[in-house]
Coordinates of C-alpha atoms and ligand atoms in Angstrom, one line a residue:
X1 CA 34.8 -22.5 4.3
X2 CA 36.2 -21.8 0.7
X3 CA 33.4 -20.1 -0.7
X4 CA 30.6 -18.2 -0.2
X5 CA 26.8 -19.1 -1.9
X6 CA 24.3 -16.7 -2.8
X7 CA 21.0 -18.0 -2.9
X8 CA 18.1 -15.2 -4.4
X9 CA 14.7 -15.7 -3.3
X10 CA 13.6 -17.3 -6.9
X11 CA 16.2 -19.6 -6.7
X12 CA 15.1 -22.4 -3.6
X13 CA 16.2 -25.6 -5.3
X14 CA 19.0 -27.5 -4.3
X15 CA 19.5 -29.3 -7.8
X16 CA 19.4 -25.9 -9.8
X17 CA 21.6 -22.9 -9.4
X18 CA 24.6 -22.5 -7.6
X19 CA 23.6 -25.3 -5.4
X20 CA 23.5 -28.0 -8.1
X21 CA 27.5 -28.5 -7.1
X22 CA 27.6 -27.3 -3.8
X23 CA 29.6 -29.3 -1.0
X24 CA 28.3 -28.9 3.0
X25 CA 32.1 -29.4 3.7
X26 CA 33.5 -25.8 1.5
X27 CA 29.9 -24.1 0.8
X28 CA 28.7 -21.1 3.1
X29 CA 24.7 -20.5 2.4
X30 CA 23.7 -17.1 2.3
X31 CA 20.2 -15.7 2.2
X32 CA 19.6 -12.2 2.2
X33 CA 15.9 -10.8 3.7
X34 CA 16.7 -7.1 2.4
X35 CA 15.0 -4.1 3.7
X36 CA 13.7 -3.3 0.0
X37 CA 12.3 -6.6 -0.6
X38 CA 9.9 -6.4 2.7
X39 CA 9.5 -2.6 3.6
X40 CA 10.6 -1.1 0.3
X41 CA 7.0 -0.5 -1.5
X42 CA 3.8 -1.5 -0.5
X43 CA 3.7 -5.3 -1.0
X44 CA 0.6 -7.7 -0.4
X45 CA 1.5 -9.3 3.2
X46 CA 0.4 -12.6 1.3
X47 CA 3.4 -12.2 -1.1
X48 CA 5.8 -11.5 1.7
X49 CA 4.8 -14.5 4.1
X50 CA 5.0 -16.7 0.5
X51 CA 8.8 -16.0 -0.4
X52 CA 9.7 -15.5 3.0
X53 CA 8.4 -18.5 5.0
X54 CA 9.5 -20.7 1.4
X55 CA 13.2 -18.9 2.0
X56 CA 13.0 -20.2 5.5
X57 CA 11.7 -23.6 5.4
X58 CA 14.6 -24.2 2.4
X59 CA 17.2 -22.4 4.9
X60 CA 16.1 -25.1 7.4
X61 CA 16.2 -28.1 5.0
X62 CA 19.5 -27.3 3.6
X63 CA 21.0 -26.8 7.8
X64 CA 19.0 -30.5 8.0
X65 CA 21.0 -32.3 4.8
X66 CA 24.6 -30.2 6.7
X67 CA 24.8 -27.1 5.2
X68 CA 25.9 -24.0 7.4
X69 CA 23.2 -21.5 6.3
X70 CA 23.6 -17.8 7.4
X71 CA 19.6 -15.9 6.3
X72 CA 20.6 -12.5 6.9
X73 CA 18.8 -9.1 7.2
X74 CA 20.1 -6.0 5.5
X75 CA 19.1 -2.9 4.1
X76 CA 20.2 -4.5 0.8
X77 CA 21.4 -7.3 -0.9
X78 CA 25.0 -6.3 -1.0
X79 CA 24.8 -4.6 2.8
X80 CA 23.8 -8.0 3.8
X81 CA 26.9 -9.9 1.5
X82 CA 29.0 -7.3 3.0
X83 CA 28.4 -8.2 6.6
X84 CA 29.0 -12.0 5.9
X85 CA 32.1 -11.6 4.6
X86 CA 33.7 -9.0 7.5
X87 CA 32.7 -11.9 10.0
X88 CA 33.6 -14.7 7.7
X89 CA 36.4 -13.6 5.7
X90 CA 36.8 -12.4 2.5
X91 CA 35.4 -15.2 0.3
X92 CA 34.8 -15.5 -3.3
X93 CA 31.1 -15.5 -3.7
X94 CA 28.9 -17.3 -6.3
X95 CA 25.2 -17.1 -7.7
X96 CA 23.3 -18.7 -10.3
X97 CA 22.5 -15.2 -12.7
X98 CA 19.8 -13.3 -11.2
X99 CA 16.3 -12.8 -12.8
X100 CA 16.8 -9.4 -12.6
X101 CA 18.8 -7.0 -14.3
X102 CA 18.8 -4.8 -11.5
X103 CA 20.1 -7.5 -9.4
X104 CA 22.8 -9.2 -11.6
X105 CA 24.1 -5.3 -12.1
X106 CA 24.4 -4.6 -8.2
X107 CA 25.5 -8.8 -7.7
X108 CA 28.1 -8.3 -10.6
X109 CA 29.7 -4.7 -9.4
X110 CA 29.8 -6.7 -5.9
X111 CA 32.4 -9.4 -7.6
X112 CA 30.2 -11.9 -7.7
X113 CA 30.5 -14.6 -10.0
X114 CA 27.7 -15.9 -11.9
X115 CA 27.1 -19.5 -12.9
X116 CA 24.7 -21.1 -15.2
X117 CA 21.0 -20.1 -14.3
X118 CA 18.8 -23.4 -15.4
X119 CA 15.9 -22.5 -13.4
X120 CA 14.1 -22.2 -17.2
X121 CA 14.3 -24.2 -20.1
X122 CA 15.8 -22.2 -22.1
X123 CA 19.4 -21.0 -22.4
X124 CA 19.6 -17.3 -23.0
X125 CA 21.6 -17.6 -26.3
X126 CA 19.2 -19.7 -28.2
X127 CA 16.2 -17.4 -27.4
X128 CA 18.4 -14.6 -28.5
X129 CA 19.6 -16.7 -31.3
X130 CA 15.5 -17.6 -32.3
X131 CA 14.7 -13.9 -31.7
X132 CA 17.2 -12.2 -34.0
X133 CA 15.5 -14.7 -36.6
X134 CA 12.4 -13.3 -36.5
X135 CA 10.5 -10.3 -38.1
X136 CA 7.9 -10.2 -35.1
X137 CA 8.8 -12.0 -32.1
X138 CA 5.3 -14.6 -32.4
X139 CA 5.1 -17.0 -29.3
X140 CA 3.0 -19.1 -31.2
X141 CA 6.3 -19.7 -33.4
X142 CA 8.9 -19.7 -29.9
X143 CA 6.4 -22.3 -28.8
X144 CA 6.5 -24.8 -31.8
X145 CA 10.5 -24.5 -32.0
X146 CA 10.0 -25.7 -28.4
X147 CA 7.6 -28.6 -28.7
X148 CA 10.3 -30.1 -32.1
X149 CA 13.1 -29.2 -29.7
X150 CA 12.5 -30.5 -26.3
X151 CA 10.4 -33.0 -28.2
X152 CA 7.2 -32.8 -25.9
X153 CA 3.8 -33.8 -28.2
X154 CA 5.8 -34.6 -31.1
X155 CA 5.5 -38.1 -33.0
X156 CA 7.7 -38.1 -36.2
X157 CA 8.2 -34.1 -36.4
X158 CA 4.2 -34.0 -36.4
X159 CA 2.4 -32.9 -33.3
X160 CA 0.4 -35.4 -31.4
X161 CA -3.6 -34.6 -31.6
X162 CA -3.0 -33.7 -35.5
X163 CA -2.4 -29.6 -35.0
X164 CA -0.1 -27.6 -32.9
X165 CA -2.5 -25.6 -31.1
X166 CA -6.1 -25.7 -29.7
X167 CA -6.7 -22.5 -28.0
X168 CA -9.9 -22.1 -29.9
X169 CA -11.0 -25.1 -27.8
X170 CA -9.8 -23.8 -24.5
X171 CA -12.5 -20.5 -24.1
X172 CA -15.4 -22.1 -23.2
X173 CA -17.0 -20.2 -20.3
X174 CA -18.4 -22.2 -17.1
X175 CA -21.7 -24.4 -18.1
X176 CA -24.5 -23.3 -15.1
X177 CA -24.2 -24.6 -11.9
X178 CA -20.5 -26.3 -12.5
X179 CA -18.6 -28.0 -9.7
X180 CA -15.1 -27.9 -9.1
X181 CA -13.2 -30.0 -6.7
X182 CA -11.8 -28.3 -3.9
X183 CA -8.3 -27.1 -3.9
X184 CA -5.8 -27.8 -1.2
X185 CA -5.1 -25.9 1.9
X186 CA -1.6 -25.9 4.0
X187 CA -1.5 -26.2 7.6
X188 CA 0.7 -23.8 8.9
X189 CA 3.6 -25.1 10.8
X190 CA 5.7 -23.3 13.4
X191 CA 8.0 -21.7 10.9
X192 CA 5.3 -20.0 9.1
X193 CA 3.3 -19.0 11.9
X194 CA 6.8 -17.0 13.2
X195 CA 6.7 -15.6 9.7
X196 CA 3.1 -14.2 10.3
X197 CA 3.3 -13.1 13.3
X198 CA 7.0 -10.9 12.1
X199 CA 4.7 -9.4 9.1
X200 CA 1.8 -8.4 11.8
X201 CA -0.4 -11.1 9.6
X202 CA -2.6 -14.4 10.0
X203 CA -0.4 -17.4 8.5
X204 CA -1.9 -17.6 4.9
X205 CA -3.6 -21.2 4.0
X206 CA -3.6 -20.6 0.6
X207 CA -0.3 -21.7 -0.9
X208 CA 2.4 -23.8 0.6
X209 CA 5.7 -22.7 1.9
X210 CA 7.9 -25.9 1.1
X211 CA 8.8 -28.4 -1.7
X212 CA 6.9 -31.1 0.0
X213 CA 3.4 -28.5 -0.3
X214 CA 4.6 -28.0 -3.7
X215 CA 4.3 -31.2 -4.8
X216 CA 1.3 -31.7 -3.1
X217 CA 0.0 -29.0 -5.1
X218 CA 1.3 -30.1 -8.4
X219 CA -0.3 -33.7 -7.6
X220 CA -3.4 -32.1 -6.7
X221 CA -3.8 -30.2 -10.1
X222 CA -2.8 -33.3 -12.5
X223 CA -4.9 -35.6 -10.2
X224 CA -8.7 -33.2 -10.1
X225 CA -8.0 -30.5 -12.9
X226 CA -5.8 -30.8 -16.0
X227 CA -8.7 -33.1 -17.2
X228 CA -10.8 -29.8 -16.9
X229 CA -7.6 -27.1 -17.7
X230 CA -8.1 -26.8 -21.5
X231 CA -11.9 -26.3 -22.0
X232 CA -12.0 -23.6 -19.3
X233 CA -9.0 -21.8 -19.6
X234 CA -10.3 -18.5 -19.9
X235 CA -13.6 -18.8 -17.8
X236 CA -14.1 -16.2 -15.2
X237 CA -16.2 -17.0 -12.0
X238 CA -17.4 -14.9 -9.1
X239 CA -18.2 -18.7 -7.6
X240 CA -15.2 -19.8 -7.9
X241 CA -11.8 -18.0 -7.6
X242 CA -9.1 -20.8 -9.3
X243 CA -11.2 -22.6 -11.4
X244 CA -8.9 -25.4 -13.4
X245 CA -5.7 -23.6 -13.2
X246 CA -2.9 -25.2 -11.6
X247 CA -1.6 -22.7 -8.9
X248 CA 2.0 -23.4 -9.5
X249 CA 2.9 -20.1 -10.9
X250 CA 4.4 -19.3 -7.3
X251 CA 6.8 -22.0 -7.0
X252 CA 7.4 -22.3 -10.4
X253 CA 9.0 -18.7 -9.9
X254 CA 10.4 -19.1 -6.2
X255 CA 12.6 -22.5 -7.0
X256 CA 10.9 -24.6 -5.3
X257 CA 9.1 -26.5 -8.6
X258 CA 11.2 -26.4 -11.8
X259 CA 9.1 -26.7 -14.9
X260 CA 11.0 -29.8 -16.5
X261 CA 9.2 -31.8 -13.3
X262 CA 6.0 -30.3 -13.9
X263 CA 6.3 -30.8 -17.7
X264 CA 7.3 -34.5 -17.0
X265 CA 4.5 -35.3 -14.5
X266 CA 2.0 -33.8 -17.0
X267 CA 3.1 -36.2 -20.0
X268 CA 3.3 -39.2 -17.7
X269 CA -0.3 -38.4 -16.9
X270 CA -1.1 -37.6 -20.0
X271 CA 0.2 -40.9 -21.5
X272 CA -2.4 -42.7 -19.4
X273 CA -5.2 -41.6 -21.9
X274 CA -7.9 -39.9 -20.2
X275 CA -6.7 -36.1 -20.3
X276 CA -8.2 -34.8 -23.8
X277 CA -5.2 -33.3 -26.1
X278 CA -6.7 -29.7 -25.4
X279 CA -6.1 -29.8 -21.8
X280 CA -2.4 -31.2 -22.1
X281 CA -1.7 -29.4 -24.9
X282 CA -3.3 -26.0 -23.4
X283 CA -1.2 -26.4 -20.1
X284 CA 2.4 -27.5 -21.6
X285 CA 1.7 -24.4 -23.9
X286 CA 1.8 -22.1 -20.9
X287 CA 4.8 -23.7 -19.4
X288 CA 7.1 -24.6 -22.7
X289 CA 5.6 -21.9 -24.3
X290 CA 4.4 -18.3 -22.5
X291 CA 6.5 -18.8 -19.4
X292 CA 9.9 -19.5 -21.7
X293 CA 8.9 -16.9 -24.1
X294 CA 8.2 -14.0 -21.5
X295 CA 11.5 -14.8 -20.2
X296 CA 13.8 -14.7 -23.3
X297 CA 11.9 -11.8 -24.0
X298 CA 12.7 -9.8 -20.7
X299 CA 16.6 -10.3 -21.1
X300 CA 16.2 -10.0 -25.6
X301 CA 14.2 -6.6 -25.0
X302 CA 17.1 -4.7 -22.7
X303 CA 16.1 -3.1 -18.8
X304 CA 14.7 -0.1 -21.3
X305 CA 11.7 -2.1 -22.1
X306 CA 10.2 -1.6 -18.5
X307 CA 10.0 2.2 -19.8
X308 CA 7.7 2.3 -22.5
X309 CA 4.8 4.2 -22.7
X310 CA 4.1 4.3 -26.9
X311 CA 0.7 5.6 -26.3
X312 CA 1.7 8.4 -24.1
X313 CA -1.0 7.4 -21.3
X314 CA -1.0 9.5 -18.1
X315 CA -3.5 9.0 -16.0
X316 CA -2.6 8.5 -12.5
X317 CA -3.2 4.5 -10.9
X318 CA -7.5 4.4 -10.2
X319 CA -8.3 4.1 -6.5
X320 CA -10.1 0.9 -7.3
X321 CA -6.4 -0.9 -7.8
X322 CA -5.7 -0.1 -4.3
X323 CA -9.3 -0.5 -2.8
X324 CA -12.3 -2.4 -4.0
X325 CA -14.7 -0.5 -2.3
X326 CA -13.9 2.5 -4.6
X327 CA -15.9 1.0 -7.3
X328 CA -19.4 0.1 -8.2
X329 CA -17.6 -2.6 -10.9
X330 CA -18.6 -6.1 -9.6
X331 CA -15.8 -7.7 -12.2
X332 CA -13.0 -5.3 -10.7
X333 CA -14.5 -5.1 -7.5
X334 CA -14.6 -9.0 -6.7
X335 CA -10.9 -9.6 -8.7
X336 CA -9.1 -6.7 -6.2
X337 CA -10.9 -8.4 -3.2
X338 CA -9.4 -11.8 -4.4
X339 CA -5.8 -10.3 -5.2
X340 CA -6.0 -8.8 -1.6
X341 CA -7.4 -12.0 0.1
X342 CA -4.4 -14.1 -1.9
X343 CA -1.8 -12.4 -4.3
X344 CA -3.4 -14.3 -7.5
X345 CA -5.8 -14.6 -10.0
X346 CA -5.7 -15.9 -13.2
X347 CA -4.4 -14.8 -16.2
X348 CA -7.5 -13.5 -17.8
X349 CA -8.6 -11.2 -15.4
X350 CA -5.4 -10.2 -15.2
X351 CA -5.1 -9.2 -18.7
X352 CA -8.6 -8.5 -19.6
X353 CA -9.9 -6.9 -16.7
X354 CA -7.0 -5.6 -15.2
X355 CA -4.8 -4.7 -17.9
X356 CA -7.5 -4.0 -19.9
X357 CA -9.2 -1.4 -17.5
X358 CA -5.7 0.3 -17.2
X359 CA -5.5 0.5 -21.3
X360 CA -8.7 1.6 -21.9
X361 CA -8.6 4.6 -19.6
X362 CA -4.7 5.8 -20.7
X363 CA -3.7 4.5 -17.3
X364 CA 0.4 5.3 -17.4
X365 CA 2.0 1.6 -18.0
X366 CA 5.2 2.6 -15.2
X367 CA 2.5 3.0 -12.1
X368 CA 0.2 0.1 -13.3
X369 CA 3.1 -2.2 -13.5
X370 CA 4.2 -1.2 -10.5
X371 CA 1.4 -1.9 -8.9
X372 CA 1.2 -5.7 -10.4
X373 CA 4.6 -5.9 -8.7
X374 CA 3.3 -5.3 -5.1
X375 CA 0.1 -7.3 -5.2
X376 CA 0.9 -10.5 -6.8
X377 CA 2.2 -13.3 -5.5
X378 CA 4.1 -14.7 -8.4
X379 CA 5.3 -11.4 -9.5
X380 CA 9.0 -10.6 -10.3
X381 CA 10.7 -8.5 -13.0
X382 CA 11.0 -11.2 -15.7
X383 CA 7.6 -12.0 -15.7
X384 CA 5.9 -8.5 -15.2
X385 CA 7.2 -6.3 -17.1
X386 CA 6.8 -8.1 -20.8
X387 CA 3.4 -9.5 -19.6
X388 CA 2.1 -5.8 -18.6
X389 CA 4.1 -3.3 -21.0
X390 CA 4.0 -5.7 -24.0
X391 CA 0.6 -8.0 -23.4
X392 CA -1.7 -6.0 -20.7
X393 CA -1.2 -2.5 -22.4
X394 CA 0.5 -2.3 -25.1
X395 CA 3.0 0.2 -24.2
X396 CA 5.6 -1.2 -26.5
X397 CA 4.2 -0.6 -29.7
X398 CA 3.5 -3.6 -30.4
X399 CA 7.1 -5.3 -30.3
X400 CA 5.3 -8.4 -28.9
X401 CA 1.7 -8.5 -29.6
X402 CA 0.1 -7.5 -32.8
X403 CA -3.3 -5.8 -31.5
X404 CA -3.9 -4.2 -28.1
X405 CA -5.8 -6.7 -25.9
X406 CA -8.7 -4.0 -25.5
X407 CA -12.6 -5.3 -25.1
X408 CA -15.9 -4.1 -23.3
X409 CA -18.5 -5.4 -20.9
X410 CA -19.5 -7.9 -23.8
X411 CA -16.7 -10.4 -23.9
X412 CA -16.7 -10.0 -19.6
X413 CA -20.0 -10.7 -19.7
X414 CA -19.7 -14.0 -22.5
X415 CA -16.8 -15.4 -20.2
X416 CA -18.2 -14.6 -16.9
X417 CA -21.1 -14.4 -14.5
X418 CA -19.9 -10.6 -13.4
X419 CA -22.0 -9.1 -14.9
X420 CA -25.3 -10.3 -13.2
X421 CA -24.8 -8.9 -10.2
X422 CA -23.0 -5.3 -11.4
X423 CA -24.4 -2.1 -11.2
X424 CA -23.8 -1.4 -14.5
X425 CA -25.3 -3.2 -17.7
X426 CA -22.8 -4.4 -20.1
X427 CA -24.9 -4.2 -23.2
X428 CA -25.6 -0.1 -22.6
X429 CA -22.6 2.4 -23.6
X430 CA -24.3 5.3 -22.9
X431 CA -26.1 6.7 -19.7
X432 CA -25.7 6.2 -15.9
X433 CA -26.0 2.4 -15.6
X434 CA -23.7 1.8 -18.9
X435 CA -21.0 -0.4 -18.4
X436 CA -17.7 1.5 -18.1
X437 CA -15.8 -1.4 -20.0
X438 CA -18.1 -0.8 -22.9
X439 CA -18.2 2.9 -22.5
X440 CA -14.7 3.1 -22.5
X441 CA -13.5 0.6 -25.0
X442 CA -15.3 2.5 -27.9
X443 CA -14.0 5.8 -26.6
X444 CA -10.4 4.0 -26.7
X445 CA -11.2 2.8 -30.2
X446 CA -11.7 6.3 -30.9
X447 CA -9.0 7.9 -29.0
X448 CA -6.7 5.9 -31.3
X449 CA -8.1 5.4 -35.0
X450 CA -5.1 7.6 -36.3
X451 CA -2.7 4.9 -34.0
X452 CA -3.9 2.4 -35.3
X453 CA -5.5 2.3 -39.0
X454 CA -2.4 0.6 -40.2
X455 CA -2.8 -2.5 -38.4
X456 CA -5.1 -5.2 -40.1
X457 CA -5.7 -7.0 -37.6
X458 CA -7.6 -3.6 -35.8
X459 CA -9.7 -3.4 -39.1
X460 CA -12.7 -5.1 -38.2
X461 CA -12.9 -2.9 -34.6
X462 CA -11.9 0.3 -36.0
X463 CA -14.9 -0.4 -38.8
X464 CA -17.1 -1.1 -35.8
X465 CA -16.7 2.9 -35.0
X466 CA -17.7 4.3 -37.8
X467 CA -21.1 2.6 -37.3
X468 CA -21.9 3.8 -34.0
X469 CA -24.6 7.0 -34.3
X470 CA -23.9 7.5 -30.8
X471 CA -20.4 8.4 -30.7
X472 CA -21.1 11.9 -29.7
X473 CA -22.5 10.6 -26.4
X474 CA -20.2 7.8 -25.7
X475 CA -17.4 10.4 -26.1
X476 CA -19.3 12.3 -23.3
X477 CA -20.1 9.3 -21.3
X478 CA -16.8 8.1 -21.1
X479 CA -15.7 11.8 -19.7
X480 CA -18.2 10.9 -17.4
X481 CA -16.9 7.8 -16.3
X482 CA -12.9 8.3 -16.2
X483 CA -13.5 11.7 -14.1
X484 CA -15.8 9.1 -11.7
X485 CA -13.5 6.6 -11.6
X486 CA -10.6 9.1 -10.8
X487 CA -12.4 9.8 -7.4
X488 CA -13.9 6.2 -7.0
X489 CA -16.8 6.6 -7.5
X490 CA -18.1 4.2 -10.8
Ligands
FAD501 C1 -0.8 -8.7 -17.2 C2 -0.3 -10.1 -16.8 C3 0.6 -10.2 -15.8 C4 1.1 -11.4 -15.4 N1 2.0 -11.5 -14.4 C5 2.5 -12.7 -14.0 C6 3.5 -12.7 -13.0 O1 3.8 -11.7 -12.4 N2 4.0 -14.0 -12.7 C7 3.6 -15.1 -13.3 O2 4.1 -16.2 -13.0 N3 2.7 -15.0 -14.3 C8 2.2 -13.9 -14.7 N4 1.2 -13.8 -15.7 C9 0.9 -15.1 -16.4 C10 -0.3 -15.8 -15.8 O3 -1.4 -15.0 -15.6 C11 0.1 -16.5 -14.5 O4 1.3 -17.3 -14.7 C12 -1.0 -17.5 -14.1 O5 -2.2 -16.9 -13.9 C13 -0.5 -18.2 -12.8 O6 -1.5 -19.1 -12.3 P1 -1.4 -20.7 -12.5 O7 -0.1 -21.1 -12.0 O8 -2.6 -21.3 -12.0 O9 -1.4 -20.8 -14.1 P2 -2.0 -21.8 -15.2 O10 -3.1 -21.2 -15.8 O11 -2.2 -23.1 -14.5 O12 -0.8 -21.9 -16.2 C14 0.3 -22.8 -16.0 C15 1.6 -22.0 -15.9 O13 1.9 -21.4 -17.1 C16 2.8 -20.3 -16.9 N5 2.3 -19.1 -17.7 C17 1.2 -19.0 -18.4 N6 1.1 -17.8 -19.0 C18 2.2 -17.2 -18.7 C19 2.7 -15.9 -19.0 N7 2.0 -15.0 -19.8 N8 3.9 -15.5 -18.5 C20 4.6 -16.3 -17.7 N9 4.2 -17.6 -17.3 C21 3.0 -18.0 -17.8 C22 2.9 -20.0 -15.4 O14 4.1 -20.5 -14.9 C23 1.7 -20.9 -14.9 O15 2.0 -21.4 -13.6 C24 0.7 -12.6 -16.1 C25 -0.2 -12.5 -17.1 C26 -0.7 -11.2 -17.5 C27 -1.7 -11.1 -18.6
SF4_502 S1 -21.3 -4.9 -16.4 FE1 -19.3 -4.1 -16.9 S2 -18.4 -3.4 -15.0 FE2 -20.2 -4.7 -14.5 S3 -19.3 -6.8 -14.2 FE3 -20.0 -6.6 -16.3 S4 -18.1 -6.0 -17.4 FE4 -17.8 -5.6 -15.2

């Protein structure tokens, strides 16, 4: 063997990465299963039994096409590296760049040489490049540099459906008594049920462990959803836990999908003409858009970023993150169960329920992120940490979102069918039965008028204050309720 190749987790794709050139004949494989990836906090088993059955499976493909694979266990990455090369000799070792500056720091001090990470659509440079351009770093501008420059929904520098954007027309909530078509489930096969049974578990149905389970699931979205993805974006349901959303988000972030497929298979099924230009639109805006932005953001904003906490917040991580039972909250209550049951939920509970509880009750960004890391399925550093300390809480001052995502039991309550079977009443601010989102978002408001009067876009809110007679008792109330909730008990 001449060389050594590092494969990370995120990076299962034999046309991407370090792979793209490998040869069976010259090419060690080497995984490494560290100790700090499976024992080191406390991760959902569903996360685990995801990136490390997918790790296997790929192991087993690439010893199929010829490959010599060596999937190692270590206390750490480099421990595990280490080893390989006292049995096999000291090779040169290669790696497409991590997603991780914490990795591609300990992977570089190791001598290992980095090539060209194309697991995104975006090189590094031109983000940077668009980024340094910019007075505020506005997705909504990333995304239409994107859709003129990968030339996806554009028809003579104009974009197709007449406007840019139709996230007005993607926040309808769920008409009564809607349908959905089932989603798919994966048989386990013998390598995942070894996986399982390692992690003291049940093999997971929920989300497929190979490429061939990928694209199963990928054809299974375009084929019963992305009709349905636009109009109902930002629904919440207690009847239904994925709604229209297309699941992919996993291997989208382990390798095993890379988003020029999914972006291509989209358009070809858009071009047949029965998926309404909100729909297509809405999804290739998460992919080209969000996901590339989030991204060039992580590696534009510096390994600092992960740090901030501008508005000083404190409070220690609620007991309800950890255990629904803790909390009377049916909203919270039924989105922790759902995290627990399967690493995921969609991205508006997780920014306004979840980030949003967190902001409104000063809930320190560092141990709320931290948190996001263990539970989710698709979570990783990249996508986390801008998503949380920039979008979810606002920690960053603002560097990438204008206004803090903060709302009460209202806009839950509008996009949702929480709120009819809650405890709590999200209309009332005041008294025992008033809804702690509502409580709590006016006593945020408050909290923070001096922080932030400057900003237009907080005008309207802020005015909404000053109108409110009953300030004096939602400032009590919401004592009331963050004392509560720090024991579990709202
Ligand atoms: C606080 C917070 C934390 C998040 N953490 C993660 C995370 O750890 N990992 C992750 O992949 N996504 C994260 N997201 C984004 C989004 O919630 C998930 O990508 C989405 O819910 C995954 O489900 P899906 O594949 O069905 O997505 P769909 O709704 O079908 O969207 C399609 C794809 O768009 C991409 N996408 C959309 N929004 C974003 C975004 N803000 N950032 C990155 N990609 C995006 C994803 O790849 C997703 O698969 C987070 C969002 C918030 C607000
Ligand atoms: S009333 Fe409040 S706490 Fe209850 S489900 Fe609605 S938003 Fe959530």
């Amino acid at each position: 063997m001449k060389q050594i190749i590092y494969l990370g987790f995120d990076q299962l794709n034999s046309k991407y990465g370090a792979l793209k050139d490998a040869d069976p004949k010259s090419d060690l494989i080497v995984l490494v299963e560290s100790a700090r990836m499976v024992t080191g906090s406390n991760w959902n088993k569903v996360r685990l039994y995801f990136l490390i059955s997918s790790a296997h499976h790929f192991a087993a493909e690439l010893t199929q096409a010829g490959y010599t694979v060596i999937y190692k266990k270590a206390a750490t990455t480099v421990d595990g590296l280490t080893e390989v090369k006292k049995k096999h000799g000291d090779l040169p070792i290669i790696a497409a760049t991590p997603n991780s500056f914490r990795l591609s720091k300990a992977l570089s001090d190791f001598g290992v040489t980095f090539v060209e990470n194309d697991f995104f659509l975006t090189p590094k440079e031109l983000f940077n490049s668009w980024a340094e351009s910019q007075k505020s770093y506005l997705m909504e501008n990333f995304y239409r540099g994107q859709r003129l420059r990968l030339n996806i929904l554009v028809e003579g520098g104009k974009p197709v459906g007449g406007a840019w954007n139709f996230d007005k027309e993607n926040r309808s909530p769920l008409p009564k008594g809607y349908k959905f078509p089932p989603y798919l489930e994966h048989k386990p096969d013998e390598i995942d049920i070894e996986v399982a049974k390692q992690l003291g578990m049940q093999p997971n149905t929920t989300w497929a462990t190979s490429r061939v389970g990928a694209k199963k699931v990928l054809k299974n979205f375009l084929d019963n959803h992305f009709e349905s993805f636009g109009p109902y974006e930002d629904a919440m349901s207690s009847d239904n836990w994925a709604l229209h959303h297309s699941l992919l988000s996993p291997y989208l972030n382990n390798g095993l999908l890379h988003p020029s497929e999914v972006i291509d298979a989209a358009l070809k099924r858009f071009e047949k003409g029965d998926i309404p230009i909100q729909s297509a639109e809405g999804f290739i805006r998460q992919i080209i858009g969000w996901r590339e932005y989030v991204n060039g953001m992580y590696w534009y904003l510096g390994e600092d970023y992960k740090e901030l906490n501008h508005l000083n917040t404190n409070r220690k991580l609620l007991p309800l993150f950890t255990d629904p039972d803790k909390t009377k909250m049916n909203c919270i209550k039924t989105t922790v169960s759902d995290i627990n049951q399967r690493g995921w939920v969609a991205h508006i509970p997780r920014l306004m329920l979840l980030s949003n509880l967190a902001l409104i009750t000063g809930t320190n960004p560092q141990q709320f992120l931290q948190w996001m890391r263990e539970v989710f399925i698709d979570a990783a550093d990249w996508v986390m940490v801008p998503n949380v300390i920039g979008m979810g809480v606002h920690a960053d001052n603002g560097v990438m979102m204008t206004k803090p995502y903060a709302a009460g039991g209202a806009y839950i309550s509008k996009m949702s069918n929480y709120c009819k079977g809650c405890f709590y009443d999200p209309k009332l601010r005041t008294g025992e039965t008033a809804c702690p989102f509502t409580t709590l978002y006016w006593d945020f408001l408050d909290r923070n008028v001096e922080e932030f009067k400057g900003n237009h876009r907080m005008a309207q809110q802020l005015f909404g204050i000053g109108r409110l007679k009953d300030m004096p008792e939602v400032r009590k109330r919401a004592k009331a309720v963050l004392a509560g909730l720090d024991i579990g008990l709202i």
